[in-house]
Amino acid sequence: MNTLSVLSCAALLCTTPYAFAQTLQSVSDSAQQSVTTVQSSALPAEKTDTNAILSDTVMKITATHQNGGCMHEKTSFRVNRDGTCIIKETKDTVYTIKQPDPETVSKSFRQRLNDLRVRGFGGGGGPVWDVYAINIAPVVTLLKADKALSSRDFGFNNFNEEPFIMKGGMGFGGLGNGLRLGGIGLSGERKIVSDHFSGDSAILLTVKVNTGGFLIEKAMVHDRMNYVAGGYIGGGSMQASVQTISGKISSFTRDSDTPSKENPQPSTASFASLELHGAVTYTLYAFMHVGLGLSMPVFISTNGFETYPSQFVTVNPGLQLKVIFGNLG
């Protein structure tokens, strides 16, 4: 799963510079928009090329404000009583520029992030929790193939589905027009104890599932709502291990974890995974989103478990909860 995390981070690094460049551009736009005119008399204002003034002075003014005064290098500007710097005077018009108001800058920054979200540029990532009904029919087949375990009753239902809580993370970058590329990785385990004793012992069955892959999504944005559809293609593994529990029911004593005849080595099956999902996320803040959706991964194995080779295909429906940090939700 480390490879998946690297892919996720790479996707973010590839797309974030664009969003950052766009945000810097918005700061320059804000500086240009902060130029105001003050009529010094009722006479008609002299025609002046404001754009030409800005092109020569806006960079100097920006640096001037950063230095906390109305002077930069060899260029100085007269200061009004209200703290504004006069950048140009004509016969009856005074052009001034004010230091940006923090609240205005913050609002402009948030608006710019939202604009990028609507256009589909930027990135996001965060923790993911899935509750799946994992079909462990391959594990049931493995248990039945073992003479010592075939008589044990683990209480499996007719569909051989067991609830798994899968935890992991995802990351993605936006390429525009709602298209997102990234990666996702999840893992979880389920412990099941046989419901009766045979010779003063019970069997603890542990099933671990890991899955993840290359993520592709399409998002549509409406106000604070983000409607997402997509999936991932990759791989994973399912591991089954058993352990003998002996003693009285009121005081279990677990046998040694050392592999033995009673506690054999875990058996692992590798599989390819293909997942489809749909989700709705809500933008709480410019950099935080929460979402809930449906997920349907399919596990496909051509070899099955190491100790009992057999093919299997399982469908595993579930719910997905995610918290995304970034401008894309």
mmCIF file of C-alpha atoms in Angstrom:
data_model
loop_
_atom_site.group_PDB
_atom_site.id
_atom_site.type_symbol
_atom_site.label_atom_id
_atom_site.label_comp_id
_atom_site.label_asym_id
_atom_site.label_seq_id
_atom_site.Cartn_x
_atom_site.Cartn_y
_atom_site.Cartn_z
ATOM 1 C CA MET A 1 0.000 0.000 0.000
ATOM 2 C CA ASN A 2 3.049 2.319 0.338
ATOM 3 C CA THR A 3 3.179 2.522 -3.469
ATOM 4 C CA LEU A 4 -0.410 3.763 -3.517
ATOM 5 C CA SER A 5 0.416 6.489 -0.992
ATOM 6 C CA VAL A 6 3.362 7.627 -3.161
ATOM 7 C CA LEU A 7 1.084 7.775 -6.214
ATOM 8 C CA SER A 8 -1.455 9.823 -4.247
ATOM 9 C CA CYS A 9 1.167 12.327 -3.115
ATOM 10 C CA ALA A 10 2.582 12.547 -6.657
ATOM 11 C CA ALA A 11 -0.850 13.373 -8.050
ATOM 12 C CA LEU A 12 -1.193 16.191 -5.522
ATOM 13 C CA LEU A 13 2.289 17.594 -6.234
ATOM 14 C CA CYS A 14 1.622 17.575 -9.985
ATOM 15 C CA THR A 15 -1.538 19.655 -9.773
ATOM 16 C CA THR A 16 -1.035 21.892 -6.741
ATOM 17 C CA PRO A 17 1.556 24.231 -8.418
ATOM 18 C CA TYR A 18 -1.054 25.288 -10.952
ATOM 19 C CA ALA A 19 -3.556 26.168 -8.247
ATOM 20 C CA PHE A 20 -0.849 28.045 -6.334
ATOM 21 C CA ALA A 21 0.093 30.034 -9.433
ATOM 22 C CA GLN A 22 -3.553 30.891 -10.001
ATOM 23 C CA THR A 23 -3.860 32.156 -6.421
ATOM 24 C CA LEU A 24 -0.746 34.342 -6.779
ATOM 25 C CA GLN A 25 -2.275 35.843 -9.911
ATOM 26 C CA SER A 26 -5.368 36.762 -7.892
ATOM 27 C CA VAL A 27 -3.183 38.756 -5.461
ATOM 28 C CA SER A 28 -1.808 40.788 -8.379
ATOM 29 C CA ASP A 29 -5.388 41.341 -9.616
ATOM 30 C CA SER A 30 -6.423 42.548 -6.159
ATOM 31 C CA ALA A 31 -3.521 45.031 -6.092
ATOM 32 C CA GLN A 32 -4.571 46.476 -9.427
ATOM 33 C CA GLN A 33 -8.196 46.750 -8.340
ATOM 34 C CA SER A 34 -7.181 48.677 -5.196
ATOM 35 C CA VAL A 35 -6.280 51.804 -7.186
ATOM 36 C CA THR A 36 -8.848 54.551 -6.554
ATOM 37 C CA THR A 37 -9.393 58.046 -7.937
ATOM 38 C CA VAL A 38 -10.246 61.105 -5.889
ATOM 39 C CA GLN A 39 -11.673 64.164 -7.620
ATOM 40 C CA SER A 40 -9.930 67.283 -6.301
ATOM 41 C CA SER A 41 -12.471 69.677 -7.790
ATOM 42 C CA ALA A 42 -15.703 69.787 -9.736
ATOM 43 C CA LEU A 43 -13.816 70.426 -12.946
ATOM 44 C CA PRO A 44 -13.713 67.653 -15.549
ATOM 45 C CA ALA A 45 -10.911 65.191 -14.870
ATOM 46 C CA GLU A 46 -7.930 65.290 -17.164
ATOM 47 C CA LYS A 47 -7.804 62.245 -19.389
ATOM 48 C CA THR A 48 -5.098 59.939 -18.088
ATOM 49 C CA ASP A 49 -4.089 56.434 -19.181
ATOM 50 C CA THR A 50 -4.725 54.592 -15.892
ATOM 51 C CA ASN A 51 -3.496 51.284 -17.301
ATOM 52 C CA ALA A 52 -0.156 52.842 -18.175
ATOM 53 C CA ILE A 53 0.149 54.188 -14.629
ATOM 54 C CA LEU A 54 -0.588 50.782 -13.153
ATOM 55 C CA SER A 55 1.831 48.959 -15.408
ATOM 56 C CA ASP A 56 4.676 51.210 -14.196
ATOM 57 C CA THR A 57 3.782 51.412 -10.522
ATOM 58 C CA VAL A 58 1.810 48.430 -9.280
ATOM 59 C CA MET A 59 4.910 46.254 -8.722
ATOM 60 C CA LYS A 60 6.687 49.087 -6.902
ATOM 61 C CA ILE A 61 3.636 49.795 -4.762
ATOM 62 C CA THR A 62 3.296 46.120 -3.823
ATOM 63 C CA ALA A 63 6.912 46.060 -2.662
ATOM 64 C CA THR A 64 6.429 49.400 -0.897
ATOM 65 C CA HIS A 65 3.587 48.058 1.215
ATOM 66 C CA GLN A 66 5.569 44.963 2.060
ATOM 67 C CA ASN A 67 8.308 47.250 3.389
ATOM 68 C CA GLY A 68 5.754 49.140 5.476
ATOM 69 C CA GLY A 69 6.131 52.561 3.835
ATOM 70 C CA CYS A 70 5.724 54.637 0.708
ATOM 71 C CA MET A 71 9.243 54.188 -0.624
ATOM 72 C CA HIS A 72 10.896 51.398 -2.559
ATOM 73 C CA GLU A 73 14.444 51.498 -3.903
ATOM 74 C CA LYS A 74 14.873 54.979 -5.418
ATOM 75 C CA THR A 75 11.170 55.604 -6.004
ATOM 76 C CA SER A 76 9.226 57.515 -3.337
ATOM 77 C CA PHE A 77 5.570 58.454 -3.085
ATOM 78 C CA ARG A 78 3.845 61.217 -1.156
ATOM 79 C CA VAL A 79 1.783 60.007 1.793
ATOM 80 C CA ASN A 80 -1.743 61.176 2.541
ATOM 81 C CA ARG A 81 -3.007 61.597 6.091
ATOM 82 C CA ASP A 82 -5.057 58.411 5.751
ATOM 83 C CA GLY A 83 -1.917 56.400 5.028
ATOM 84 C CA THR A 84 -2.465 56.006 1.270
ATOM 85 C CA CYS A 85 0.383 56.436 -1.171
ATOM 86 C CA ILE A 86 -0.129 58.911 -3.982
ATOM 87 C CA ILE A 87 1.130 57.286 -7.174
ATOM 88 C CA LYS A 88 -0.024 59.914 -9.701
ATOM 89 C CA GLU A 89 -1.436 63.440 -9.686
ATOM 90 C CA THR A 90 -2.972 65.317 -12.565
ATOM 91 C CA LYS A 91 -4.528 68.750 -12.661
ATOM 92 C CA ASP A 92 -7.722 67.707 -10.917
ATOM 93 C CA THR A 93 -7.374 63.955 -10.187
ATOM 94 C CA VAL A 94 -5.313 62.115 -7.618
ATOM 95 C CA TYR A 95 -4.624 58.393 -8.034
ATOM 96 C CA THR A 96 -3.924 56.567 -4.771
ATOM 97 C CA ILE A 97 -3.403 53.005 -3.617
ATOM 98 C CA LYS A 98 -4.221 51.626 -0.156
ATOM 99 C CA GLN A 99 -2.660 48.772 1.729
ATOM 100 C CA PRO A 100 -4.983 45.727 1.250
ATOM 101 C CA ASP A 101 -7.460 45.136 4.052
ATOM 102 C CA PRO A 102 -6.741 41.684 5.657
ATOM 103 C CA GLU A 103 -10.402 40.712 5.585
ATOM 104 C CA THR A 104 -10.687 41.688 1.929
ATOM 105 C CA VAL A 105 -7.573 39.697 1.059
ATOM 106 C CA SER A 106 -8.860 36.645 2.980
ATOM 107 C CA LYS A 107 -12.235 36.857 1.269
ATOM 108 C CA SER A 108 -10.583 37.196 -2.126
ATOM 109 C CA PHE A 109 -8.357 34.187 -1.405
ATOM 110 C CA ARG A 110 -11.338 32.021 -0.400
ATOM 111 C CA GLN A 111 -13.239 33.125 -3.475
ATOM 112 C CA ARG A 112 -10.284 32.219 -5.662
ATOM 113 C CA LEU A 113 -10.099 28.740 -4.117
ATOM 114 C CA ASN A 114 -13.806 28.261 -4.730
ATOM 115 C CA ASP A 115 -13.415 29.351 -8.346
ATOM 116 C CA LEU A 116 -10.671 26.750 -8.791
ATOM 117 C CA ARG A 117 -12.936 24.121 -7.177
ATOM 118 C CA VAL A 118 -15.742 24.908 -9.606
ATOM 119 C CA ARG A 119 -13.318 24.722 -12.555
ATOM 120 C CA GLY A 120 -11.823 21.471 -11.258
ATOM 121 C CA PHE A 121 -8.227 22.577 -10.597
ATOM 122 C CA GLY A 122 -6.286 21.934 -7.397
ATOM 123 C CA GLY A 123 -6.110 18.865 -5.205
ATOM 124 C CA GLY A 124 -7.334 17.094 -2.113
ATOM 125 C CA GLY A 125 -6.774 14.142 0.136
ATOM 126 C CA GLY A 126 -7.538 12.721 3.544
ATOM 127 C CA PRO A 127 -8.690 9.746 5.624
ATOM 128 C CA VAL A 128 -11.311 7.292 4.386
ATOM 129 C CA TRP A 129 -13.473 4.816 6.319
ATOM 130 C CA ASP A 130 -15.472 2.081 4.602
ATOM 131 C CA VAL A 131 -17.961 -0.389 6.064
ATOM 132 C CA TYR A 132 -18.062 -3.344 3.673
ATOM 133 C CA ALA A 133 -19.968 -6.604 3.566
ATOM 134 C CA ILE A 134 -16.945 -8.646 2.481
ATOM 135 C CA ASN A 135 -17.742 -11.962 0.842
ATOM 136 C CA ILE A 136 -15.381 -14.458 2.527
ATOM 137 C CA ALA A 137 -16.599 -17.490 0.578
ATOM 138 C CA PRO A 138 -12.974 -18.210 -0.438
ATOM 139 C CA VAL A 139 -12.057 -18.444 3.274
ATOM 140 C CA VAL A 140 -15.006 -20.743 3.968
ATOM 141 C CA THR A 141 -13.826 -23.007 1.146
ATOM 142 C CA LEU A 142 -10.337 -22.984 2.652
ATOM 143 C CA LEU A 143 -11.677 -24.003 6.083
ATOM 144 C CA LYS A 144 -13.760 -26.839 4.654
ATOM 145 C CA ALA A 145 -10.696 -28.199 2.868
ATOM 146 C CA ASP A 146 -8.953 -28.641 6.239
ATOM 147 C CA LYS A 147 -10.059 -31.789 8.092
ATOM 148 C CA ALA A 148 -9.319 -30.298 11.494
ATOM 149 C CA LEU A 149 -11.366 -27.155 10.783
ATOM 150 C CA SER A 150 -14.192 -28.444 8.599
ATOM 151 C CA SER A 151 -16.214 -29.542 11.649
ATOM 152 C CA ARG A 152 -15.993 -26.146 13.338
ATOM 153 C CA ASP A 153 -18.990 -23.828 13.186
ATOM 154 C CA PHE A 154 -18.110 -20.143 12.782
ATOM 155 C CA GLY A 155 -21.681 -18.984 12.296
ATOM 156 C CA PHE A 156 -21.343 -17.812 8.703
ATOM 157 C CA ASN A 157 -24.582 -16.720 7.018
ATOM 158 C CA ASN A 158 -25.863 -18.184 3.756
ATOM 159 C CA PHE A 159 -24.156 -15.450 1.735
ATOM 160 C CA ASN A 160 -20.835 -15.786 3.587
ATOM 161 C CA GLU A 161 -20.713 -12.015 4.065
ATOM 162 C CA GLU A 162 -19.002 -10.492 7.095
ATOM 163 C CA PRO A 163 -18.891 -6.813 8.115
ATOM 164 C CA PHE A 164 -15.461 -5.231 7.779
ATOM 165 C CA ILE A 165 -14.421 -1.739 8.845
ATOM 166 C CA MET A 166 -11.780 -0.657 6.341
ATOM 167 C CA LYS A 167 -9.530 2.319 7.076
ATOM 168 C CA GLY A 168 -7.127 4.122 4.813
ATOM 169 C CA GLY A 169 -6.612 7.253 2.780
ATOM 170 C CA MET A 170 -6.936 8.809 -0.633
ATOM 171 C CA GLY A 171 -5.372 11.661 -2.568
ATOM 172 C CA PHE A 172 -6.037 13.221 -5.964
ATOM 173 C CA GLY A 173 -5.344 16.170 -8.208
ATOM 174 C CA GLY A 174 -7.729 18.044 -10.472
ATOM 175 C CA LEU A 175 -7.026 18.340 -14.187
ATOM 176 C CA GLY A 176 -9.936 20.657 -14.904
ATOM 177 C CA ASN A 177 -13.544 20.162 -15.967
ATOM 178 C CA GLY A 178 -14.165 17.907 -12.945
ATOM 179 C CA LEU A 179 -11.614 15.235 -13.896
ATOM 180 C CA ARG A 180 -9.496 13.899 -11.018
ATOM 181 C CA LEU A 181 -6.630 11.415 -10.881
ATOM 182 C CA GLY A 182 -4.999 9.941 -7.794
ATOM 183 C CA GLY A 183 -4.774 6.888 -5.583
ATOM 184 C CA ILE A 184 -6.476 5.149 -2.671
ATOM 185 C CA GLY A 185 -5.553 2.446 -0.163
ATOM 186 C CA LEU A 186 -7.642 0.589 2.444
ATOM 187 C CA SER A 187 -7.125 -2.214 4.951
ATOM 188 C CA GLY A 188 -9.167 -3.967 7.619
ATOM 189 C CA GLU A 189 -9.594 -7.206 9.519
ATOM 190 C CA ARG A 190 -12.296 -9.372 11.042
ATOM 191 C CA LYS A 191 -11.910 -11.817 13.976
ATOM 192 C CA ILE A 192 -14.381 -14.703 14.333
ATOM 193 C CA VAL A 193 -14.450 -17.344 17.085
ATOM 194 C CA SER A 194 -16.003 -20.775 16.559
ATOM 195 C CA ASP A 195 -19.210 -20.929 18.624
ATOM 196 C CA HIS A 196 -18.528 -24.239 20.377
ATOM 197 C CA PHE A 197 -15.668 -26.077 22.030
ATOM 198 C CA SER A 198 -14.228 -29.379 21.040
ATOM 199 C CA GLY A 199 -11.852 -30.925 23.528
ATOM 200 C CA ASP A 200 -11.858 -27.752 25.656
ATOM 201 C CA SER A 201 -10.703 -25.513 22.825
ATOM 202 C CA ALA A 202 -12.061 -23.079 20.269
ATOM 203 C CA ILE A 203 -10.653 -21.640 17.059
ATOM 204 C CA LEU A 204 -10.025 -17.947 16.477
ATOM 205 C CA LEU A 205 -10.220 -17.099 12.769
ATOM 206 C CA THR A 206 -8.640 -13.823 11.627
ATOM 207 C CA VAL A 207 -9.258 -12.508 8.110
ATOM 208 C CA LYS A 208 -7.322 -9.467 6.840
ATOM 209 C CA VAL A 209 -8.135 -7.617 3.627
ATOM 210 C CA ASN A 210 -6.016 -4.984 1.853
ATOM 211 C CA THR A 211 -7.034 -3.215 -1.333
ATOM 212 C CA GLY A 212 -6.344 -0.059 -3.338
ATOM 213 C CA GLY A 213 -5.245 1.282 -6.661
ATOM 214 C CA PHE A 214 -5.243 4.047 -9.246
ATOM 215 C CA LEU A 215 -8.177 6.414 -8.741
ATOM 216 C CA ILE A 216 -10.139 8.298 -11.395
ATOM 217 C CA GLU A 217 -13.189 10.463 -10.663
ATOM 218 C CA LYS A 218 -15.529 12.947 -12.299
ATOM 219 C CA ALA A 219 -17.008 15.691 -10.128
ATOM 220 C CA MET A 220 -19.848 18.156 -10.593
ATOM 221 C CA VAL A 221 -20.095 21.193 -8.323
ATOM 222 C CA HIS A 222 -23.205 23.090 -7.240
ATOM 223 C CA ASP A 223 -22.730 25.737 -4.534
ATOM 224 C CA ARG A 224 -21.196 23.851 -1.574
ATOM 225 C CA MET A 225 -22.220 20.432 -2.870
ATOM 226 C CA ASN A 226 -19.822 18.197 -4.812
ATOM 227 C CA TYR A 227 -21.256 15.202 -6.671
ATOM 228 C CA VAL A 228 -18.565 12.620 -7.408
ATOM 229 C CA ALA A 229 -18.596 9.409 -9.455
ATOM 230 C CA GLY A 230 -15.656 7.190 -10.290
ATOM 231 C CA GLY A 231 -13.655 4.190 -9.193
ATOM 232 C CA TYR A 232 -10.249 2.631 -8.920
ATOM 233 C CA ILE A 233 -8.385 -0.259 -10.470
ATOM 234 C CA GLY A 234 -5.602 -2.018 -8.637
ATOM 235 C CA GLY A 235 -5.079 -5.029 -6.425
ATOM 236 C CA GLY A 236 -4.937 -6.388 -2.929
ATOM 237 C CA SER A 237 -4.793 -9.461 -0.749
ATOM 238 C CA MET A 238 -6.930 -11.561 1.584
ATOM 239 C CA GLN A 239 -5.172 -13.357 4.424
ATOM 240 C CA ALA A 240 -6.669 -16.046 6.682
ATOM 241 C CA SER A 241 -5.111 -17.398 9.869
ATOM 242 C CA VAL A 242 -6.373 -19.606 12.705
ATOM 243 C CA GLN A 243 -5.332 -19.852 16.305
ATOM 244 C CA THR A 244 -6.335 -22.277 19.040
ATOM 245 C CA ILE A 245 -7.960 -20.866 22.159
ATOM 246 C CA SER A 246 -8.014 -23.267 25.106
ATOM 247 C CA GLY A 247 -9.326 -23.223 28.657
ATOM 248 C CA LYS A 248 -12.652 -22.598 30.288
ATOM 249 C CA ILE A 249 -15.211 -20.296 28.714
ATOM 250 C CA SER A 250 -14.858 -17.840 31.603
ATOM 251 C CA SER A 251 -11.071 -17.532 31.235
ATOM 252 C CA PHE A 252 -9.693 -17.971 27.724
ATOM 253 C CA THR A 253 -6.004 -18.666 27.337
ATOM 254 C CA ARG A 254 -4.604 -18.098 23.871
ATOM 255 C CA ASP A 255 -1.960 -20.554 22.761
ATOM 256 C CA SER A 256 1.403 -19.368 21.536
ATOM 257 C CA ASP A 257 1.505 -17.357 18.299
ATOM 258 C CA THR A 258 4.396 -19.516 17.145
ATOM 259 C CA PRO A 259 3.342 -21.482 14.042
ATOM 260 C CA SER A 260 2.665 -25.120 14.864
ATOM 261 C CA LYS A 261 0.288 -27.903 13.948
ATOM 262 C CA GLU A 262 -2.412 -26.188 16.016
ATOM 263 C CA ASN A 263 -1.431 -22.671 14.828
ATOM 264 C CA PRO A 264 -0.309 -22.935 11.188
ATOM 265 C CA GLN A 265 1.145 -20.144 9.075
ATOM 266 C CA PRO A 266 -1.404 -17.697 7.563
ATOM 267 C CA SER A 267 -2.587 -18.416 4.045
ATOM 268 C CA THR A 268 -2.761 -15.503 1.593
ATOM 269 C CA ALA A 269 -4.627 -14.966 -1.661
ATOM 270 C CA SER A 270 -3.750 -12.120 -4.012
ATOM 271 C CA PHE A 271 -6.391 -10.542 -6.221
ATOM 272 C CA ALA A 272 -7.046 -7.777 -8.718
ATOM 273 C CA SER A 273 -9.581 -5.201 -7.601
ATOM 274 C CA LEU A 274 -12.020 -3.124 -9.610
ATOM 275 C CA GLU A 275 -14.161 -0.624 -7.713
ATOM 276 C CA LEU A 276 -16.997 1.761 -8.607
ATOM 277 C CA HIS A 277 -18.404 4.425 -6.313
ATOM 278 C CA GLY A 278 -20.649 7.445 -6.099
ATOM 279 C CA ALA A 279 -20.532 10.058 -3.354
ATOM 280 C CA VAL A 280 -21.744 13.459 -2.246
ATOM 281 C CA THR A 281 -19.405 15.776 -0.363
ATOM 282 C CA TYR A 282 -20.196 19.050 1.373
ATOM 283 C CA THR A 283 -17.707 21.919 1.484
ATOM 284 C CA LEU A 284 -17.510 23.102 5.101
ATOM 285 C CA TYR A 285 -14.611 25.477 4.512
ATOM 286 C CA ALA A 286 -12.430 26.356 1.542
ATOM 287 C CA PHE A 287 -9.961 23.624 2.575
ATOM 288 C CA MET A 288 -12.227 21.050 4.273
ATOM 289 C CA HIS A 289 -14.971 18.779 2.932
ATOM 290 C CA VAL A 290 -16.914 15.798 4.314
ATOM 291 C CA GLY A 291 -18.622 13.163 2.211
ATOM 292 C CA LEU A 292 -20.681 10.001 2.223
ATOM 293 C CA GLY A 293 -21.141 7.541 -0.607
ATOM 294 C CA LEU A 294 -21.680 4.005 -1.868
ATOM 295 C CA SER A 295 -18.787 1.762 -2.890
ATOM 296 C CA MET A 296 -18.730 -1.551 -4.763
ATOM 297 C CA PRO A 297 -15.327 -3.255 -5.034
ATOM 298 C CA VAL A 298 -14.936 -6.531 -6.905
ATOM 299 C CA PHE A 299 -12.076 -8.896 -6.032
ATOM 300 C CA ILE A 300 -10.823 -11.227 -8.785
ATOM 301 C CA SER A 301 -8.285 -13.988 -8.074
ATOM 302 C CA THR A 302 -6.995 -16.535 -10.570
ATOM 303 C CA ASN A 303 -4.987 -18.595 -8.080
ATOM 304 C CA GLY A 304 -6.785 -18.324 -4.748
ATOM 305 C CA PHE A 305 -5.041 -19.148 -1.489
ATOM 306 C CA GLU A 306 -1.529 -20.542 -1.371
ATOM 307 C CA THR A 307 -2.539 -23.679 0.529
ATOM 308 C CA TYR A 308 -5.687 -24.292 -1.524
ATOM 309 C CA PRO A 309 -5.406 -22.881 -5.066
ATOM 310 C CA SER A 310 -8.784 -21.982 -6.554
ATOM 311 C CA GLN A 311 -10.264 -19.119 -8.524
ATOM 312 C CA PHE A 312 -12.774 -16.705 -7.033
ATOM 313 C CA VAL A 313 -14.680 -13.518 -7.846
ATOM 314 C CA THR A 314 -16.446 -11.675 -5.023
ATOM 315 C CA VAL A 315 -18.620 -8.555 -4.937
ATOM 316 C CA ASN A 316 -18.428 -6.505 -1.742
ATOM 317 C CA PRO A 317 -20.916 -3.616 -1.318
ATOM 318 C CA GLY A 318 -20.429 -0.955 1.323
ATOM 319 C CA LEU A 319 -20.657 2.620 2.587
ATOM 320 C CA GLN A 320 -17.826 5.138 2.468
ATOM 321 C CA LEU A 321 -17.152 8.112 4.743
ATOM 322 C CA LYS A 322 -14.349 10.544 3.923
ATOM 323 C CA VAL A 323 -12.860 13.797 5.131
ATOM 324 C CA ILE A 324 -10.991 15.680 2.429
ATOM 325 C CA PHE A 325 -8.477 18.489 2.959
ATOM 326 C CA GLY A 326 -7.712 20.668 -0.051
ATOM 327 C CA ASN A 327 -9.642 22.939 -2.345
ATOM 328 C CA LEU A 328 -11.298 19.979 -4.144
ATOM 329 C CA GLY A 329 -13.954 18.094 -2.177
#
